[in-house]
Short mmCIF file of C-alpha atoms and ligand atoms in Angstrom, two decimals:
data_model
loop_
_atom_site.label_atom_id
_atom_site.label_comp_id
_atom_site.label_asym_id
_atom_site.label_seq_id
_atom_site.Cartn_x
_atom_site.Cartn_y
_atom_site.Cartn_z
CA UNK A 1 116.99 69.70 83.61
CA UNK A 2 120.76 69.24 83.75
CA UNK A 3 122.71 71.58 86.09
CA UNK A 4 123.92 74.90 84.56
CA UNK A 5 121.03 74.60 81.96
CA UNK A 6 118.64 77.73 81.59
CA UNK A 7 116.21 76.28 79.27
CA UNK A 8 116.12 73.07 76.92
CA UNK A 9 115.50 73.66 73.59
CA UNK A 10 113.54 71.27 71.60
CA UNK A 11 112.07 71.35 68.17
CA UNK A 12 108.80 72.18 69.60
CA UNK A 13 110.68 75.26 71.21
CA UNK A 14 111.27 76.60 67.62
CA UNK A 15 108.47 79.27 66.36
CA UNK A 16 107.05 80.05 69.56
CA UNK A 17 108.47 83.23 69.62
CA UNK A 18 111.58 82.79 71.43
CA UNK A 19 108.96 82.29 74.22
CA UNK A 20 111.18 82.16 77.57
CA UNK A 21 114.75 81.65 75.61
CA UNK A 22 116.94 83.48 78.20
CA UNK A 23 118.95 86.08 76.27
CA UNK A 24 121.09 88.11 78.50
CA UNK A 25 120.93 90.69 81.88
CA UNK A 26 118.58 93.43 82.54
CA UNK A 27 120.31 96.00 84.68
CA UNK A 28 116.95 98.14 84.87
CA UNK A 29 113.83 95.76 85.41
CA UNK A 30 113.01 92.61 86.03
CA UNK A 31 109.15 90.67 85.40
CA UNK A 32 108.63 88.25 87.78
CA UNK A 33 105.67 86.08 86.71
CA UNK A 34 103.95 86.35 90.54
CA UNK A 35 104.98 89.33 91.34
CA UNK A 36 105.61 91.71 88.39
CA UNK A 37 107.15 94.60 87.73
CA UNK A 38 110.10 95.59 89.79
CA UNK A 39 112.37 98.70 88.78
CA UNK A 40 116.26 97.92 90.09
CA UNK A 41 114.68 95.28 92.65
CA UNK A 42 111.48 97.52 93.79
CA UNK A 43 108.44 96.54 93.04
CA UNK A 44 106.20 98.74 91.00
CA UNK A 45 103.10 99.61 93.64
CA UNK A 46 106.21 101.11 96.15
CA UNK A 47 107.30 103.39 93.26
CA UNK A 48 104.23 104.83 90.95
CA UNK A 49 104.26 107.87 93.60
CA UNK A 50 107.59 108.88 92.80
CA UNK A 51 108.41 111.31 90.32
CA UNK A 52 110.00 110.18 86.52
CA UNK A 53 113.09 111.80 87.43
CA UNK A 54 113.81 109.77 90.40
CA UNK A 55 112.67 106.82 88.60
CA UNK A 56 114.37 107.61 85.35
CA UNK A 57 117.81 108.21 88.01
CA UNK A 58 117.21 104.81 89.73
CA UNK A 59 117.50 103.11 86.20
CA UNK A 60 119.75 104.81 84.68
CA UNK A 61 122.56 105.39 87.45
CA UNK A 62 120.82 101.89 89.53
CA UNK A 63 120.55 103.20 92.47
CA UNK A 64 117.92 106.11 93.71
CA UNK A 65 119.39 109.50 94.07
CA UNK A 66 119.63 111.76 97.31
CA UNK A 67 117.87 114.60 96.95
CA UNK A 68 121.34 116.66 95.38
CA UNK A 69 121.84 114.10 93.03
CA UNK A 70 118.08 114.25 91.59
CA UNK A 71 118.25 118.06 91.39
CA UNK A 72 121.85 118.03 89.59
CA UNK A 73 120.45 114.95 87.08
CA UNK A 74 117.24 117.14 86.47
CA UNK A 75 119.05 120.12 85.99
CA UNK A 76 121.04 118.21 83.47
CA UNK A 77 118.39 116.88 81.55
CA UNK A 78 116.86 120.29 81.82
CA UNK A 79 120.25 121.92 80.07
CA UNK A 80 119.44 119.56 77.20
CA UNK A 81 115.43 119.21 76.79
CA UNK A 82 114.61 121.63 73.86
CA UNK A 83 114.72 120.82 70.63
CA UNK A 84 116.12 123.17 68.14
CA UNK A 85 113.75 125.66 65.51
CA UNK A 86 115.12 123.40 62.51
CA UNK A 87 114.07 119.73 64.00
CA UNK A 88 110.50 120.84 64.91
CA UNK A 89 110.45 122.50 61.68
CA UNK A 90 111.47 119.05 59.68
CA UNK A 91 108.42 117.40 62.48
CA UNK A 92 106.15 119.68 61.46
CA UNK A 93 106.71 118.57 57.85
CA UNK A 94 106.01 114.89 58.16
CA UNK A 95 102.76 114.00 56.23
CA UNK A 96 99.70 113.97 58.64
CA UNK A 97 98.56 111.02 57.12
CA UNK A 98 99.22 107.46 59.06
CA UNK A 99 99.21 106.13 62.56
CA UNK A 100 100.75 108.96 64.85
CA UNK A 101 103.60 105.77 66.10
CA UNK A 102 105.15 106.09 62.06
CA UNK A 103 105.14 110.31 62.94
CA UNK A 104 106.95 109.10 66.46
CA UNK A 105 109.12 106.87 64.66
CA UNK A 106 110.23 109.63 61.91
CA UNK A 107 110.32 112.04 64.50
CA UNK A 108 113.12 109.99 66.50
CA UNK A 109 115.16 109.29 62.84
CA UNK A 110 114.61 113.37 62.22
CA UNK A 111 116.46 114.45 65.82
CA UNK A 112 119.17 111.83 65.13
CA UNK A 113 119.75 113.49 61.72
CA UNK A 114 119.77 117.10 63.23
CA UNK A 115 120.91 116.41 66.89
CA UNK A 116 122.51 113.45 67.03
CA UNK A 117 125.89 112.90 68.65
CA UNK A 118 126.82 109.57 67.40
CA UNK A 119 127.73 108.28 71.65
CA UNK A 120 125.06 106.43 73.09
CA UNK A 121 125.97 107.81 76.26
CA UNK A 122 125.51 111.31 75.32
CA UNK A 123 122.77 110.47 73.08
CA UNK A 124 120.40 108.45 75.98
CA UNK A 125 120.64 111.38 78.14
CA UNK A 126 119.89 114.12 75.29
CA UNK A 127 116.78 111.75 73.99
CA UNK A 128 115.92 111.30 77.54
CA UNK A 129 115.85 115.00 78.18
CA UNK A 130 113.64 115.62 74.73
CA UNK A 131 111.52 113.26 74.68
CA UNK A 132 108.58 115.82 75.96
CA UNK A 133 109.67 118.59 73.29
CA UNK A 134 109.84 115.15 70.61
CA UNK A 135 106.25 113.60 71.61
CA UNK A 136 104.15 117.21 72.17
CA UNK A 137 105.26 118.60 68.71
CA UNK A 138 104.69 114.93 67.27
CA UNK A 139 100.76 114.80 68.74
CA UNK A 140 100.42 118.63 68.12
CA UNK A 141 101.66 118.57 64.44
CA UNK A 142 99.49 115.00 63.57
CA UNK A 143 96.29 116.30 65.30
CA UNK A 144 96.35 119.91 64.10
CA UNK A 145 96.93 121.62 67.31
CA UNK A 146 98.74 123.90 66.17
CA UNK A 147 102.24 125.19 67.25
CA UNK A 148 104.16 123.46 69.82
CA UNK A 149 104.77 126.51 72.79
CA UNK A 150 108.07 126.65 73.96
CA UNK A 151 109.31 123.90 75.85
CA UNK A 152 109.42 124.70 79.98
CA UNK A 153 111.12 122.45 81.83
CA UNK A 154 111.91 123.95 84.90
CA UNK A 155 108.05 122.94 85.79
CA UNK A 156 108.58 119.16 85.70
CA UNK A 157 108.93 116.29 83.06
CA UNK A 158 105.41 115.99 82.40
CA UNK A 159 103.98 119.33 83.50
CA UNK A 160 106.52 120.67 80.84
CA UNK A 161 104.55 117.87 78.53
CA UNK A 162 101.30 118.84 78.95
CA UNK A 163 102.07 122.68 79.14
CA UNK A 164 103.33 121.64 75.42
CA UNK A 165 100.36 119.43 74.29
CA UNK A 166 97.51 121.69 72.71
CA UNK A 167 94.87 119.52 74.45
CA UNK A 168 91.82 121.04 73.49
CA UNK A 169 89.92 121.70 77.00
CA UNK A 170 92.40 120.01 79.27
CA UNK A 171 91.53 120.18 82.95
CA UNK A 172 95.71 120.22 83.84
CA UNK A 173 96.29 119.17 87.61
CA UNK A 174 94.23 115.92 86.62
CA UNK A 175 95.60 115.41 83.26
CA UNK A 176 99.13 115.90 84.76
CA UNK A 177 98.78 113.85 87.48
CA UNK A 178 97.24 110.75 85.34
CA UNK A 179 99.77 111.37 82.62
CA UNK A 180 102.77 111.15 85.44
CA UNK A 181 101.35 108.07 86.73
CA UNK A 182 100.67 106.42 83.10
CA UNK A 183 104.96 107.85 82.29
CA UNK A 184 106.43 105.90 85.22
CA UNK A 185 105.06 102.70 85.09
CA UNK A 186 105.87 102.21 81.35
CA UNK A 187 109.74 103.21 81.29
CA UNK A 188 110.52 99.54 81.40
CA UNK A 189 109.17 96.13 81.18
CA UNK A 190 112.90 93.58 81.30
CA UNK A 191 114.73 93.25 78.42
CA UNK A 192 113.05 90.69 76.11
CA UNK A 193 109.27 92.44 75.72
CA UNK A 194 109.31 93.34 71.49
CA UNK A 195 110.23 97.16 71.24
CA UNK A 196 112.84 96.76 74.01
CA UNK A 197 114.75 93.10 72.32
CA UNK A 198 114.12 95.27 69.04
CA UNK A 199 115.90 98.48 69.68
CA UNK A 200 118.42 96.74 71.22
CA UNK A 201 118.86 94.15 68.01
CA UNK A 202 119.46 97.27 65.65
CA UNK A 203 122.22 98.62 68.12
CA UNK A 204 123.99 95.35 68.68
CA UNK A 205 124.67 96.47 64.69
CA UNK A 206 126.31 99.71 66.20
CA UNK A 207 123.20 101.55 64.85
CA UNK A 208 122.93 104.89 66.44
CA UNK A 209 120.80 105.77 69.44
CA UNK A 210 118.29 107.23 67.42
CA UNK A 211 117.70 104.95 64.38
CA UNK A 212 117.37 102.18 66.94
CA UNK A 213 115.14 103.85 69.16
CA UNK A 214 113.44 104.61 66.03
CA UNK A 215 113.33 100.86 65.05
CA UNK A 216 111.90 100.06 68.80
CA UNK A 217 108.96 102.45 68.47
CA UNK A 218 107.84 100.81 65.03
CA UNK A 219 107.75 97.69 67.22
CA UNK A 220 105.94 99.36 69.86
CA UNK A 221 103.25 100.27 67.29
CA UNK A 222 101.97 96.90 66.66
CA UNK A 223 98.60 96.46 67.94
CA UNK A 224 99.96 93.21 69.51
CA UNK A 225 102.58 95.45 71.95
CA UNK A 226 102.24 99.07 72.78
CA UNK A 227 98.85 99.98 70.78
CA UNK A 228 96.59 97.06 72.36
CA UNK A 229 96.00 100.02 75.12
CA UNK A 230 93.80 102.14 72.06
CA UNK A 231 92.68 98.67 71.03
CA UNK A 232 91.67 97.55 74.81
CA UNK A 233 89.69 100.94 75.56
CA UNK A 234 87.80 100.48 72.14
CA UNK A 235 86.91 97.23 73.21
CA UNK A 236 85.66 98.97 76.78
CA UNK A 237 83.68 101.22 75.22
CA UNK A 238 82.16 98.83 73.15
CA UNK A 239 81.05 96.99 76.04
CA UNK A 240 80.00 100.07 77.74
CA UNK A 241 77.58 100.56 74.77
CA UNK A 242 76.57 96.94 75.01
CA UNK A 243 75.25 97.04 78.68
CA UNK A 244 75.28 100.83 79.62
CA UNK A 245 76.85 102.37 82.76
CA UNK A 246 74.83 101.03 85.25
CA UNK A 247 75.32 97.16 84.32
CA UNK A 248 75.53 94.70 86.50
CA UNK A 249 78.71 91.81 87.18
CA UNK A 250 76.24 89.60 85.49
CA UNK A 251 75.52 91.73 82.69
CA UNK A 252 79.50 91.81 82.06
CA UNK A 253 79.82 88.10 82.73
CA UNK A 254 77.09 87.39 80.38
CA UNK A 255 78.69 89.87 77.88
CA UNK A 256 82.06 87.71 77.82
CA UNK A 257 80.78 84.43 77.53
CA UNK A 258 78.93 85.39 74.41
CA UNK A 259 81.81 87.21 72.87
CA UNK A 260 83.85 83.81 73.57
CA UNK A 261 80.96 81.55 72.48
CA UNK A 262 80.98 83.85 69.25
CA UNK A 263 84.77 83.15 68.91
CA UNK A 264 84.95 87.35 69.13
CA UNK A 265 88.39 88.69 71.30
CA UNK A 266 87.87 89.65 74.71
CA UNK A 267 91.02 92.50 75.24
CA UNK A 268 92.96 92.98 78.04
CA UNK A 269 93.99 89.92 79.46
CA UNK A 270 97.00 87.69 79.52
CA UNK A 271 100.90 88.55 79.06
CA UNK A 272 103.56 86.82 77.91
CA UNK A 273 105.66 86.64 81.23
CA UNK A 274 102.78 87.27 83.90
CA UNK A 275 100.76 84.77 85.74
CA UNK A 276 98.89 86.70 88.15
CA UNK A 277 97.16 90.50 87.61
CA UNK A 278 99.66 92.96 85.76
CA UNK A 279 101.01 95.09 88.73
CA UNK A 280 101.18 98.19 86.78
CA UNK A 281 97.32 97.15 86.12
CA UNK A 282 96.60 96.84 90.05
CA UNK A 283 98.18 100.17 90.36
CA UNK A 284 95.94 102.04 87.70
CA UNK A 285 92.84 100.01 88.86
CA UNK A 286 93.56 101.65 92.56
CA UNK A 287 94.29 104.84 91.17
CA UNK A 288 91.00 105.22 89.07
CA UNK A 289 88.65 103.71 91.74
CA UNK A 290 89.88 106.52 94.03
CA UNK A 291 89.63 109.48 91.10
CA UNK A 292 87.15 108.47 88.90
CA UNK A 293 84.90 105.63 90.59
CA UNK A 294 81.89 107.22 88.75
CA UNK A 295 83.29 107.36 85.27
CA UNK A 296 81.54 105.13 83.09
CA UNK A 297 84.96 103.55 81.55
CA UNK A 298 86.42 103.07 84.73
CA UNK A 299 82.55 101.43 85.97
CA UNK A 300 82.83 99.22 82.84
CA UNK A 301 86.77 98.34 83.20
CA UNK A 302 86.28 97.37 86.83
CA UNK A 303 83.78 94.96 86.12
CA UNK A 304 85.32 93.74 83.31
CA UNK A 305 89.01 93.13 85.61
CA UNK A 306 86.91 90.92 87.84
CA UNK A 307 84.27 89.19 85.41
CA UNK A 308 86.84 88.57 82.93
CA UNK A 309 89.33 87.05 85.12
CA UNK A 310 86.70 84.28 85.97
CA UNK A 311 85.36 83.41 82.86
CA UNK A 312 88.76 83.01 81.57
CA UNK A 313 90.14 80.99 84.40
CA UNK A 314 87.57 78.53 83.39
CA UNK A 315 89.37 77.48 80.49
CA UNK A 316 92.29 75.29 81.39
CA UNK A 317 94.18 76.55 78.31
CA UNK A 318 94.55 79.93 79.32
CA UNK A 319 98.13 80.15 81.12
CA UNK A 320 97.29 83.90 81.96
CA UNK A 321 93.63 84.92 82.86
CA UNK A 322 94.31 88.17 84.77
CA UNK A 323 94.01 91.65 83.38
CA UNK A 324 97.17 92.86 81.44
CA UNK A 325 98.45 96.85 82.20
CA UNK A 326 96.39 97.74 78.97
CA UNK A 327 92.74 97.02 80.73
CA UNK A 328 92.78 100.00 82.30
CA UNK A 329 95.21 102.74 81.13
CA UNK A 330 93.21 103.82 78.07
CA UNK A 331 89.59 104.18 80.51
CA UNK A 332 92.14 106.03 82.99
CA UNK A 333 93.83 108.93 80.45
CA UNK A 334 90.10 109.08 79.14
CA UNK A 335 88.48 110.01 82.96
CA UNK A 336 91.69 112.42 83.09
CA UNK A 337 90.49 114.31 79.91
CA UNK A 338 92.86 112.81 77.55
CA UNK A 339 89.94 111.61 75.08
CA UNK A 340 92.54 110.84 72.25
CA UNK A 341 92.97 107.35 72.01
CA UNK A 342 95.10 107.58 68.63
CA UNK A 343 97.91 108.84 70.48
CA UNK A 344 97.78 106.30 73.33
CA UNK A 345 100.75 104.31 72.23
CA UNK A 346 102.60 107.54 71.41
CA UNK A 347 102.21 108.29 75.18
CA UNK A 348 103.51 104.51 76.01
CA UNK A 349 106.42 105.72 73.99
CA UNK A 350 107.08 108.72 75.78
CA UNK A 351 107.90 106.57 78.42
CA UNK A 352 109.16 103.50 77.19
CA UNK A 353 111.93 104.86 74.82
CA UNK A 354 113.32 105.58 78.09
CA UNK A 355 114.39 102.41 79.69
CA UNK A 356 114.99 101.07 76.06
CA UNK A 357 117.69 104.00 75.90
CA UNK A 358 118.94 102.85 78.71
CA UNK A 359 119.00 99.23 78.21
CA UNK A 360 120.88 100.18 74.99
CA UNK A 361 123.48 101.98 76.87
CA UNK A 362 124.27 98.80 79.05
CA UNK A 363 124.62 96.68 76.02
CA UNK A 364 126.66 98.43 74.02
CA UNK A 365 129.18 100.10 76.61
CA UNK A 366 128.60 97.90 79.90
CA UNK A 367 128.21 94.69 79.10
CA UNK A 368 130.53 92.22 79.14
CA UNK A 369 133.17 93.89 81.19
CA UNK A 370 132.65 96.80 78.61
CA UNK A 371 133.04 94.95 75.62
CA UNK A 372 129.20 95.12 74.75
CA UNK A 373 127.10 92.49 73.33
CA UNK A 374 127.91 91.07 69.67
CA UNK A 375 125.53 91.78 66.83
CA UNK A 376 122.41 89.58 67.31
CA UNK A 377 122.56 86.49 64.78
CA UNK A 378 119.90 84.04 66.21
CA UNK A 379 119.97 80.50 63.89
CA UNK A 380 117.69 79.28 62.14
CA UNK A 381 117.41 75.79 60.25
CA UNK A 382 116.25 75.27 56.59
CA UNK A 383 112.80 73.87 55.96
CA UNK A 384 111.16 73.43 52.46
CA UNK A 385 107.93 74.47 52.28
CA UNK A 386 106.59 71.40 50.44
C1 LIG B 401 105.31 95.71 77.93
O1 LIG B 401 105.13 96.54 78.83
O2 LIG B 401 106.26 95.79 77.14
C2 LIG B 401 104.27 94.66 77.68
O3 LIG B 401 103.64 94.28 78.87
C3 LIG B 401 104.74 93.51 76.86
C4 LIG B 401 105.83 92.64 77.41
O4 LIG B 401 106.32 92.79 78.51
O5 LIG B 401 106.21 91.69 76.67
#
């Protein structure tokens, strides 16, 4: 390639997605195909112990915080994190009919409408500091759990989430503890993965925060982004039926091959970006093989991580045979006592909104010595159809 080029683009190039087409910078995260995930230059597995609001501090100020600056940012976010009587009110009223990502969605469009401050500085920080209050009246409202309690977050970001979520039966240390770990490796995934280039599309109009936040989730929903993790554990506990908790490697191995003779999807594998195991996967797999080694999910999605990998390598066509970040999470929130796989992707969108918030921030009042990105206006060529 010539000097100074990024990419060539050729006809075959066009419908593929914009597959690799570099767009801009990504002050938050980067995806490096061997290596993954890294959050402001750190990789992933040095940072899943930390707590969101150190990692929500590193990406949004880019550096981490001393231990003053985390306190004065939480207390911050804690001075804006409840919602007022009239916004859940208007949640409350959405129809309980639909996927629980349109409820999400509406939910984000209904706090811009009541809440919304029309800065996208202001605005990031507020959403940031709701999103708990936002997501636990959204689950509790679509699942009939009854009323949200009062938001409490002086006890953490996601102890003050699942004090909130009516979880019918919920053993709490382990719920919170899987639920923290599940927040913090979702905030962000670079700039170009779908909800992410989407939300920040509608801004580059000067869309608010919210609708475009609100435009990002409905991209999240798609069950070829955020809800392939309650597609993925559907598919693990269809397997789990298949062979039964005790199986085998073989058993699995045999399992695959004649789901891929049969032309049938084998879930969980393969990214866009990735060519190597998903760290945010590695990190879950570690994380349930010391907690739950005995669940039957977690027996099932092990053996799956290492069967899978090697049938699919077989097939020179495959660019990416290695477990993507949704093998696991759905078997791990299950172990935790979060049985609720409908609301899976909300819980991805707890988290990602985040680092899409931020990203949006960048754009419109960073980039470009502070002149912000233009509105996106990709080209296209004319084709007849016949
Ligand atoms: C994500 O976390 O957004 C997914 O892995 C998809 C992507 O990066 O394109």
């Amino acid at each position: 390639m010539r000097e100074g080029v990024l990419f060539e683009i050729t006809k075959d190039s066009l419908e593929t997605g914009l597959r690799g087409f570099p767009v801009g910078y990504c002050v938050t995260s980067f995806v490096d195909p061997m290596k993954g995930l890294t959050y402001v230059g750190r990789p992933i597995a040095e940072l899943a112990g930390k707590s969101p609001i150190e990692l929500i501090y590193l990406l949004y100020y880019g550096e981490m915080g001393d231990k003053n600056q985390v306190a004065h940012f939480q207390h911050e976010l804690n001075k804006r994190a409840v919602l007022q009587d009239e916004t859940v009110k208007a949640i409350e009223a959405l129809p309980k009919t639909g996927h629980a990502m349109d409820s999400f969605a509406a939910a984000l469009l209904i706090v811009g409408m009541c809440e919304g401050k029309g800065d996208y500085r202001e605005d990031c920080l507020d959403v940031i500091a709701k999103l708990p209050h936002i997501v636990a009246s959204v689950i509790n409202s679509h699942a009939g759990w009854g009323k949200t309690p009062d938001p409490k977050p002086e006890m953490g970001y996601i102890e003050n989430f699942v004090h909130m979520l009516n979880v019918p039966g919920a053993k709490t240390p382990e719920l919170v503890q899987a639920m923290r770990l599940f927040n913090v490796i979702h905030y962000d995934h670079c700039g170009g993965n779908l909800s992410t280039f989407v939300g920040k599309a509608v801004a580059s109009g000067m869309e608010h925060m919210y609708g475009s936040l609100a435009a990002a989730m409905t991209a999240l929903a798609g069950p070829r982004h955020g809800r392939a993790n309650q597609d993925c554990l559907e598919f693990v506990q269809s397997v789990l039926n298949d062979v039964g908790e005790n199986a085998k490697a073989a058993d699995v191995e045999k399992l695959i091959r004649k789901k891929l003779a049969a032309n049938e999807l084998v879930y969980g594998f393969g990214h866009a970006v990735l060519r190597v195991e998903d760290a945010r996967a590695t990190v879950c797999y570690n994380y349930c093989q010391k907690h739950f080694p005995n669940h039957p999910l977690v027996k099932i999605a092990l053996l799956l991580r290492t069967e899978g990998a090697k049938v699919l390598k077989e097939n020179p066509k495959i660019s990416d045979p290695y477990p993507n970040i949704d093998a696991i999470t759905g078997s791990m929130l299950m172990a935790a006592g979060f049985p609720y796989p409908d609301y899976y992707t909300v819980l991805f969108g707890l988290s990602r909104t985040v680092g899409i918030a931020i990203q949006i921030v960048y754009e419109r009042l960073e980039a470009r010595g502070g002149k912000g990105t233009p509105i996106v206006r990709p080209l296209y060529f004319y084709k007849a159809r016949k």
